Tab-separated table of C-alpha atoms in Angstrom:
chain	number	residue	atom	x	y	z
A	1	UNK	CA	-74.231	-14.154	-30.297
A	2	UNK	CA	-77.027	-13.131	-32.338
A	3	UNK	CA	-78.594	-14.815	-35.294
A	4	UNK	CA	-76.415	-14.295	-38.423
A	5	UNK	CA	-79.236	-12.412	-41.123
A	6	UNK	CA	-77.481	-9.210	-41.202
A	7	UNK	CA	-74.683	-7.831	-40.058
A	8	UNK	CA	-75.905	-5.953	-37.371
A	9	UNK	CA	-79.301	-6.290	-35.599
A	10	UNK	CA	-80.743	-2.470	-34.099
A	11	UNK	CA	-82.114	-1.755	-30.705
A	12	UNK	CA	-83.519	1.325	-28.812
A	13	UNK	CA	-81.511	4.671	-29.278
A	14	UNK	CA	-78.687	3.937	-31.516
A	15	UNK	CA	-77.469	0.606	-30.573
A	16	UNK	CA	-76.584	-2.085	-32.168
A	17	UNK	CA	-75.453	-5.818	-31.685
A	18	UNK	CA	-73.240	-7.213	-33.832
A	19	UNK	CA	-74.001	-11.001	-35.640
A	20	UNK	CA	-71.043	-13.479	-36.047
A	21	UNK	CA	-71.006	-12.354	-39.223
A	22	UNK	CA	-69.047	-9.191	-38.421
A	23	UNK	CA	-66.237	-11.010	-36.812
A	24	UNK	CA	-62.582	-10.283	-38.787
A	25	UNK	CA	-59.739	-12.469	-39.199
A	26	UNK	CA	-57.689	-11.513	-37.115
A	27	UNK	CA	-59.184	-11.797	-33.718
A	28	UNK	CA	-62.422	-15.009	-32.457
A	29	UNK	CA	-63.794	-11.700	-30.289
A	30	UNK	CA	-63.232	-8.374	-32.548
A	31	UNK	CA	-65.142	-7.062	-35.311
A	32	UNK	CA	-63.750	-6.576	-39.078
A	33	UNK	CA	-63.988	-2.861	-39.482
A	34	UNK	CA	-65.812	-2.463	-42.222
A	35	UNK	CA	-68.846	-3.352	-40.877
A	36	UNK	CA	-68.844	-0.570	-38.055
A	37	UNK	CA	-67.454	1.839	-40.615
A	38	UNK	CA	-70.363	1.096	-42.662
A	39	UNK	CA	-72.839	1.406	-39.797
A	40	UNK	CA	-70.623	5.140	-39.364
A	41	UNK	CA	-71.848	5.593	-42.904
A	42	UNK	CA	-75.876	4.694	-42.323
A	43	UNK	CA	-76.204	7.468	-39.793
A	44	UNK	CA	-74.180	9.883	-41.769
A	45	UNK	CA	-76.192	9.415	-44.628
A	46	UNK	CA	-79.203	9.280	-42.838
A	47	UNK	CA	-78.367	12.404	-41.216
A	48	UNK	CA	-77.817	14.082	-44.833
A	49	UNK	CA	-80.762	13.073	-46.091
A	50	UNK	CA	-83.127	14.683	-42.925
A	51	UNK	CA	-81.124	17.732	-42.426
A	52	UNK	CA	-79.841	18.502	-45.991
A	53	UNK	CA	-81.545	16.907	-48.667
A	54	UNK	CA	-80.180	16.893	-52.223
A	55	UNK	CA	-77.088	16.346	-50.330
A	56	UNK	CA	-74.397	13.412	-51.042
A	57	UNK	CA	-71.795	11.915	-48.709
A	58	UNK	CA	-68.229	12.348	-51.040
A	59	UNK	CA	-65.898	11.817	-48.408
A	60	UNK	CA	-65.621	9.731	-45.049
A	61	UNK	CA	-62.383	9.513	-42.968
A	62	UNK	CA	-62.488	7.036	-40.242
A	63	UNK	CA	-60.079	6.852	-36.927
A	64	UNK	CA	-59.714	3.530	-35.429
A	65	UNK	CA	-58.819	4.214	-32.247
A	66	UNK	CA	-59.310	0.775	-31.096
A	67	UNK	CA	-60.284	-2.879	-32.008
A	68	UNK	CA	-64.436	-3.039	-32.258
A	69	UNK	CA	-65.234	-5.973	-30.027
A	70	UNK	CA	-67.967	-8.499	-30.821
A	71	UNK	CA	-70.192	-6.550	-28.544
A	72	UNK	CA	-73.487	-4.035	-28.928
A	73	UNK	CA	-71.955	-0.585	-29.807
A	74	UNK	CA	-73.843	2.840	-30.157
A	75	UNK	CA	-73.890	4.893	-32.538
A	76	UNK	CA	-74.223	8.986	-32.231
A	77	UNK	CA	-74.161	11.430	-34.702
A	78	UNK	CA	-73.832	15.318	-35.136
A	79	UNK	CA	-73.665	18.030	-37.696
A	80	UNK	CA	-70.314	20.032	-37.269
A	81	UNK	CA	-69.353	23.033	-39.672
A	82	UNK	CA	-71.641	24.090	-42.769
A	83	UNK	CA	-71.800	25.870	-45.836
A	84	UNK	CA	-74.458	26.968	-48.789
A	85	UNK	CA	-72.731	23.722	-50.709
A	86	UNK	CA	-70.745	21.705	-48.421
A	87	UNK	CA	-71.393	20.215	-45.157
A	88	UNK	CA	-69.425	18.160	-42.463
A	89	UNK	CA	-71.013	15.188	-40.398
A	90	UNK	CA	-69.247	13.947	-37.459
A	91	UNK	CA	-70.028	10.721	-35.825
A	92	UNK	CA	-68.723	8.321	-33.662
A	93	UNK	CA	-69.188	3.953	-32.450
A	94	UNK	CA	-68.581	3.978	-29.251
A	95	UNK	CA	-68.485	0.306	-26.511
A	96	UNK	CA	-70.404	-0.203	-23.719
A	97	UNK	CA	-68.011	1.045	-21.199
A	98	UNK	CA	-68.528	4.291	-23.108
A	99	UNK	CA	-65.428	4.272	-24.941
A	100	UNK	CA	-65.136	5.311	-28.391
A	101	UNK	CA	-63.937	2.563	-30.963
A	102	UNK	CA	-64.440	4.533	-34.122
A	103	UNK	CA	-64.561	8.277	-35.071
A	104	UNK	CA	-66.025	9.535	-38.601
A	105	UNK	CA	-65.962	12.640	-39.876
A	106	UNK	CA	-68.261	12.456	-43.608
A	107	UNK	CA	-68.212	15.742	-45.973
A	108	UNK	CA	-71.496	16.388	-47.338
A	109	UNK	CA	-71.781	17.752	-50.903
A	110	UNK	CA	-74.868	19.418	-52.552
A	111	UNK	CA	-75.365	17.311	-55.991
A	112	UNK	CA	-77.572	18.326	-59.032
A	113	UNK	CA	-78.047	16.207	-61.788
A	114	UNK	CA	-77.272	18.211	-65.211
A	115	UNK	CA	-75.133	20.694	-63.698
A	116	UNK	CA	-71.732	19.302	-65.545
A	117	UNK	CA	-70.531	17.481	-68.632
A	118	UNK	CA	-69.811	13.636	-67.026
A	119	UNK	CA	-66.042	12.421	-67.447
A	120	UNK	CA	-65.960	8.844	-66.304
A	121	UNK	CA	-62.533	6.544	-66.554
A	122	UNK	CA	-62.982	2.995	-67.969
A	123	UNK	CA	-63.183	-0.011	-65.565
A	124	UNK	CA	-59.224	-0.462	-65.761
A	125	UNK	CA	-60.051	-4.593	-65.583
A	126	UNK	CA	-62.177	-7.428	-65.710
A	127	UNK	CA	-65.554	-7.455	-64.213
A	128	UNK	CA	-66.694	-9.828	-61.377
A	129	UNK	CA	-68.331	-12.149	-63.581
A	130	UNK	CA	-65.057	-12.936	-65.537
A	131	UNK	CA	-63.492	-14.301	-62.110
A	132	UNK	CA	-64.420	-17.494	-59.959
A	133	UNK	CA	-65.295	-17.032	-55.588
A	134	UNK	CA	-61.958	-16.874	-53.611
A	135	UNK	CA	-61.838	-17.765	-50.294
A	136	UNK	CA	-59.663	-16.665	-47.121
A	137	UNK	CA	-58.303	-19.320	-44.973
A	138	UNK	CA	-59.580	-18.172	-41.317
A	139	UNK	CA	-59.735	-20.434	-37.915
A	140	UNK	CA	-63.565	-20.148	-37.426
A	141	UNK	CA	-66.385	-20.659	-39.228
A	142	UNK	CA	-68.311	-17.447	-39.420
A	143	UNK	CA	-67.585	-14.184	-40.165
A	144	UNK	CA	-66.659	-11.420	-42.739
A	145	UNK	CA	-64.482	-14.398	-44.543
A	146	UNK	CA	-67.891	-16.086	-45.218
A	147	UNK	CA	-70.751	-12.643	-44.824
A	148	UNK	CA	-68.743	-11.391	-48.594
A	149	UNK	CA	-68.270	-13.129	-51.299
A	150	UNK	CA	-64.773	-12.374	-53.189
A	151	UNK	CA	-63.477	-12.404	-56.561
A	152	UNK	CA	-59.917	-11.497	-57.873
A	153	UNK	CA	-59.137	-10.507	-61.215
A	154	UNK	CA	-55.458	-10.028	-59.944
A	155	UNK	CA	-53.709	-11.348	-56.736
A	156	UNK	CA	-54.825	-13.843	-54.303
A	157	UNK	CA	-55.308	-13.407	-50.310
A	158	UNK	CA	-52.201	-15.524	-50.297
A	159	UNK	CA	-50.246	-13.677	-52.525
A	160	UNK	CA	-48.123	-10.552	-51.720
A	161	UNK	CA	-48.124	-7.364	-53.538
A	162	UNK	CA	-51.084	-5.471	-55.797
A	163	UNK	CA	-54.745	-6.707	-56.343
A	164	UNK	CA	-57.847	-6.171	-57.580
A	165	UNK	CA	-60.831	-8.082	-55.897
A	166	UNK	CA	-64.486	-7.655	-56.263
A	167	UNK	CA	-66.419	-7.766	-53.197
A	168	UNK	CA	-70.290	-8.783	-52.649
A	169	UNK	CA	-72.173	-8.593	-49.271
A	170	UNK	CA	-74.272	-11.716	-48.812
A	171	UNK	CA	-76.046	-9.571	-45.968
A	172	UNK	CA	-77.708	-6.420	-44.907
A	173	UNK	CA	-75.677	-4.056	-43.064
A	174	UNK	CA	-78.541	-4.370	-40.386
A	175	UNK	CA	-81.342	-6.271	-40.253
A	176	UNK	CA	-84.346	-6.263	-42.158
A	177	UNK	CA	-83.051	-2.969	-44.008
A	178	UNK	CA	-81.496	-2.362	-47.922
A	179	UNK	CA	-77.810	-1.789	-47.751
A	180	UNK	CA	-76.806	1.536	-49.749
A	181	UNK	CA	-74.387	2.156	-52.061
A	182	UNK	CA	-72.197	3.740	-49.238
A	183	UNK	CA	-72.744	1.412	-46.926
A	184	UNK	CA	-72.042	-1.664	-49.229
A	185	UNK	CA	-68.442	0.479	-50.406
A	186	UNK	CA	-67.690	1.315	-46.792
A	187	UNK	CA	-68.109	-2.689	-46.275
A	188	UNK	CA	-65.354	-3.529	-48.692
A	189	UNK	CA	-63.356	-0.950	-48.683
A	190	UNK	CA	-60.881	-1.531	-45.484
A	191	UNK	CA	-59.831	-4.271	-47.053
A	192	UNK	CA	-56.963	-2.710	-49.332
A	193	UNK	CA	-54.307	-3.241	-47.336
A	194	UNK	CA	-55.412	-7.144	-46.772
A	195	UNK	CA	-55.750	-8.116	-50.244
A	196	UNK	CA	-52.430	-5.772	-51.215
A	197	UNK	CA	-49.779	-7.228	-48.685
A	198	UNK	CA	-45.779	-7.193	-49.123
A	199	UNK	CA	-45.126	-8.613	-46.453
A	200	UNK	CA	-45.275	-12.357	-44.992
A	201	UNK	CA	-48.205	-12.030	-42.575
A	202	UNK	CA	-46.679	-14.435	-40.384
A	203	UNK	CA	-44.056	-12.251	-39.510
A	204	UNK	CA	-45.473	-8.940	-39.458
A	205	UNK	CA	-49.093	-7.531	-38.701
A	206	UNK	CA	-49.872	-4.149	-41.158
A	207	UNK	CA	-52.979	-2.500	-39.200
A	208	UNK	CA	-54.539	0.256	-40.258
A	209	UNK	CA	-55.224	3.258	-37.840
A	210	UNK	CA	-57.567	5.123	-40.362
A	211	UNK	CA	-59.803	4.538	-43.439
A	212	UNK	CA	-60.786	7.904	-45.791
A	213	UNK	CA	-63.145	7.268	-48.702
A	214	UNK	CA	-63.745	9.474	-51.584
A	215	UNK	CA	-66.598	8.670	-53.542
A	216	UNK	CA	-67.423	10.609	-56.793
A	217	UNK	CA	-70.636	8.552	-56.685
A	218	UNK	CA	-72.300	5.388	-55.048
A	219	UNK	CA	-71.502	2.053	-56.949
A	220	UNK	CA	-74.522	0.625	-59.152
A	221	UNK	CA	-74.855	-2.847	-59.119
A	222	UNK	CA	-73.906	-5.294	-55.740
A	223	UNK	CA	-70.079	-5.296	-56.394
A	224	UNK	CA	-67.284	-3.128	-55.527
A	225	UNK	CA	-64.528	-3.562	-56.672
A	226	UNK	CA	-60.408	-2.709	-54.922
A	227	UNK	CA	-57.280	-2.589	-56.966
A	228	UNK	CA	-54.799	-1.618	-54.421
A	229	UNK	CA	-51.676	-1.521	-53.647
A	230	UNK	CA	-49.306	-1.031	-50.654
A	231	UNK	CA	-46.159	0.545	-49.463
A	232	UNK	CA	-44.355	0.502	-46.377
A	233	UNK	CA	-41.363	2.445	-45.069
A	234	UNK	CA	-38.697	0.692	-42.820
A	235	UNK	CA	-39.738	2.687	-39.644
A	236	UNK	CA	-42.652	0.762	-40.112
A	237	UNK	CA	-45.148	2.775	-41.475
A	238	UNK	CA	-47.444	2.029	-44.622
A	239	UNK	CA	-49.636	3.727	-47.256
A	240	UNK	CA	-52.375	0.841	-48.417
A	241	UNK	CA	-53.527	3.240	-52.313
A	242	UNK	CA	-57.315	1.773	-53.236
A	243	UNK	CA	-58.606	2.797	-56.844
A	244	UNK	CA	-62.688	1.490	-56.057
A	245	UNK	CA	-64.677	0.601	-58.783
A	246	UNK	CA	-68.734	-0.904	-59.638
A	247	UNK	CA	-69.383	-2.820	-62.322
A	248	UNK	CA	-69.381	0.466	-65.377
A	249	UNK	CA	-65.875	2.435	-64.011
A	250	UNK	CA	-64.197	4.210	-61.486
A	251	UNK	CA	-66.632	5.449	-58.282
A	252	UNK	CA	-63.504	6.614	-56.175
A	253	UNK	CA	-60.318	5.852	-54.052
A	254	UNK	CA	-59.379	4.783	-50.330
A	255	UNK	CA	-56.429	5.132	-48.583
A	256	UNK	CA	-55.344	3.316	-45.218
A	257	UNK	CA	-52.234	4.227	-42.956
A	258	UNK	CA	-50.897	1.595	-41.563
A	259	UNK	CA	-48.794	0.180	-39.161
A	260	UNK	CA	-46.554	-2.164	-39.024
A	261	UNK	CA	-44.527	-4.023	-36.500
A	262	UNK	CA	-43.259	-7.716	-36.043
A	263	UNK	CA	-45.544	-10.432	-35.563
A	264	UNK	CA	-45.812	-11.739	-31.775
A	265	UNK	CA	-43.347	-14.425	-31.273
A	266	UNK	CA	-45.282	-17.970	-31.255
A	267	UNK	CA	-45.198	-19.236	-27.552
A	268	UNK	CA	-43.314	-21.852	-27.439
A	269	UNK	CA	-45.026	-25.943	-26.662
């Protein structure tokens, strides 16, 4: 396992080696979906900066096709249909065997400061400085749960129901790089269902098959807030709806479609 001073170490030709900091809470061998999503966001905004100067990533939609193992991944990005003011970028995260683990589409929009009066929504909750650090019980010592600082202002990891939590990565996404506001948002945004679960996690699994993030602007400062609520249909389909925040105001919204199933029965001893 690579040295854990960042979520990823860069390699040649768009390849990245994950460190233990990407490890998710459900398996010691799989990454949390937040860091891989941020890798695709990084590729998309870099492509936009090169090919569409002045454009901003205003929406990203991710399809999570399979778990991402703690092994080298490759990122590829390409342009899709574009207009004068709006464009699209497509990105993929591939495993060593060539399979696609995550697929993303980024919507780009031309941004011009001063082109319209600003309309803001005030912060609907206390800021991170008014909350204490929280922890998530995980059976391994290092992973996403140690790489990110969590501060709840409503709810908790161990409580069912709606919750509001502030997230701050302790490490850069890629070694020796500054992490952009978009990438900090994506590291956090996939956790909406994790903080707002309505069902007992010992009896049910509610994994998300996708993630859509709308951003009217990237966050200001290090903290990204998630105010999340989960609903579940008896057919086993759920939705996690999340308001995205920074310390100044609301910045966007995220949604995750959930696949809800009974948890596997624990083996007898």
